[in-house]
Amino acid sequence: MKALKKFSHKSLLQTLFSMLVVVGVATVVLVGQSNDSASAGISVADMDRSVQPGDDFYRYANGQWLQKTVIPPDRAGVSVFAQLDDISKRRVVALIEDLVKSAPTNEGERKIADLYRSYMDEAGIEANGLKPLQAEFAAIDANKDKGALARALGAQLRADEDPLNYTNYHTANFLGLWSAPGFDDPDHYMAYLLQGGIEMPDREYYLSDSDAMRSLRDKYRAHVIAMLKLAHLSEAEVRTDRIIALEHAIAEKHWTLAEDQEVRKANNPWKQADFTTKAPGLDWAEFFKAAGLQSAKVIMVWQPSAIVGEAALVRSTPLETWKDWLTYHALEDHADALPRAFAEDHFAFFGREVTGVQQQSPRQHRAIEEVNLFLGDEVGKLYAARYFPPESKARVQAMVANIVSAFHKRIDAIPWMTADTKTQAHAKLSALYVGIGYPETWKDYSSLEIKRNDLLGNELRSELFEYHRALDRLGKTVDRREWCMTPPTVNAVNLPLQNALNFPAAILEPPFFDAKAPEVVNYGAIGSIIGHEVSHTFDSEGAAFDAAGRLRNWWTPADFQHFDAATAKLVQQYNQYRPFPDLSINGKQTLPENIADLGGLLAAYDAYRASLNGKQAPEQEGFSGDQQYFIAYAQSRHSKMRDAELRRRVMTDEHSPAEYRTDIVRNADAWYSSFAVHEGQKLYLAPEDRVRIW
Ligand SMILES: [Zn+2]
């Protein structure tokens, strides 16, 4: 089930998914929180007022919370996102348990219950052993030449990448597909091809010289050997060394995360007929035929040199090595659907070693994750009906309107931007679709077969169902209001090619959004998130798309130069942060998120000020409205993480760690006046050094 997982997220404020992805769903127990009962305002008990806000605002707002919070053994970290995810999961558990207990009233409910049952059927899974994979193993074994290999690699292509809406730039399969609006023709879906082929989280895990990565690679080797031995494969060590050498060679061809994000570099429409000359080494005709893509005349290639490199490796690497690679990947990618020993070894490496999580979450919770993953809209329909009242939707919609209007005003106020560029920016903002709570239409799963006692089959069919859905829509008209998230997801997203935002129901909960909380706290928490997503419309990636979602330069050269110079300052600011002595934040890799954080903080602040209509916000325990705004901002971002996980995030995540995201406040003039921050304090920036973008 790895193939369809969404690894991390372009717009997610805290990449909760990546925290959970390799370890399944976290424990459904509220942990490390103190805001639950006090969610109607800022939590003074969480603060450390012995710290000067101008020295360390994150600890000033969260110091006590950081001290008293203990990371549970089955977690890589604790955050508001994780807390809300617990609540959402608990609700989904309740929904599914109701369905399992009572007779389902329709086919969708029946599928939810049966997928869940198939995941929980551990005795059946144990008894089946590797039988469910025998057909796949036989097919791998039957590959007699490189033409057959090309067919096998084409047949495993799945719709498992999403570079723009999720930061999902590679898959464990050889390559991956994204079916999305075209860069030059956003009214129609087209096929994007992206790099793949490695199991560890990123190329850096194979290539980095750091001691941490060297030691992790030794453990990876031991893990692959163990998986092959469990499958009773001969010469496990020899095969493992070949597999890892191949993955290493693939990783060398991969683009870095910072390169992946440069959308203009990704706009490479290749005629299908040209692949053979552009990327020799793979029988592309066989590949595309097996993938069902033969009628796609033009395919967008996101990382051309990686595709060229991977195709060349098909020719230069012996067939036997590729067969070992296919076998190992089949075991790894479906480890949870195999007997316990496989699932445990998978967790021992990808959970314990890669993320630092000590203990695997209970199977029931991973079953819930599975149902959310493969039948997300079916579950979402039930969730939205039970947990997202129309009043909440109306309140959030009103906030969105205020923040969008604040953003319009900020555009007007930019001193260096020409009227032409401003007109286009306004047009883009006005065309933005903002989805609140749940989608306008639901995905139809009627052609997906789900069986009560066939977990692996359910996973393979679900992946294929999504793939066929992706293929079927190629060339058809884009639905700009289609969601890429389900209501129980604790997340938010900006979809640049659709010029749209999604705010699922599960993130519109306390402490982000609380109908009982003072308005200022809602603006500091969910308001800044809404502002963050709106700002993605104009971040270093978003700025490349126009109002219709077309990849087009709508800037005057001088304006774009100004924008580039301002964002370069932000890159420098973040390059200076060092979470570890040997590892600093990559200011370029985190740039779009940092721009969005800055824009979101400022736009929501303006919207909050405007909502006061000249009145003063009520004080809370001696804190002024403005102070509450910034404290609510910092508290809704608190997070505590294990070192291994923090390191993985710094290397693979587009988001900066929570502490440094909070430090974005040092660019906001209002923060200085709210807390009397002055020269000499650690976070102080002279007015001319503060980054001003939107
Ligand atoms: Zn974001």
Coordinates of C-alpha atoms in Angstrom, one line a residue, residues 78 167 463:
V78 CA 3.8 15.2 18.9
T167 CA 5.6 17.0 -2.3
E463 CA -4.1 0.9 -6.6

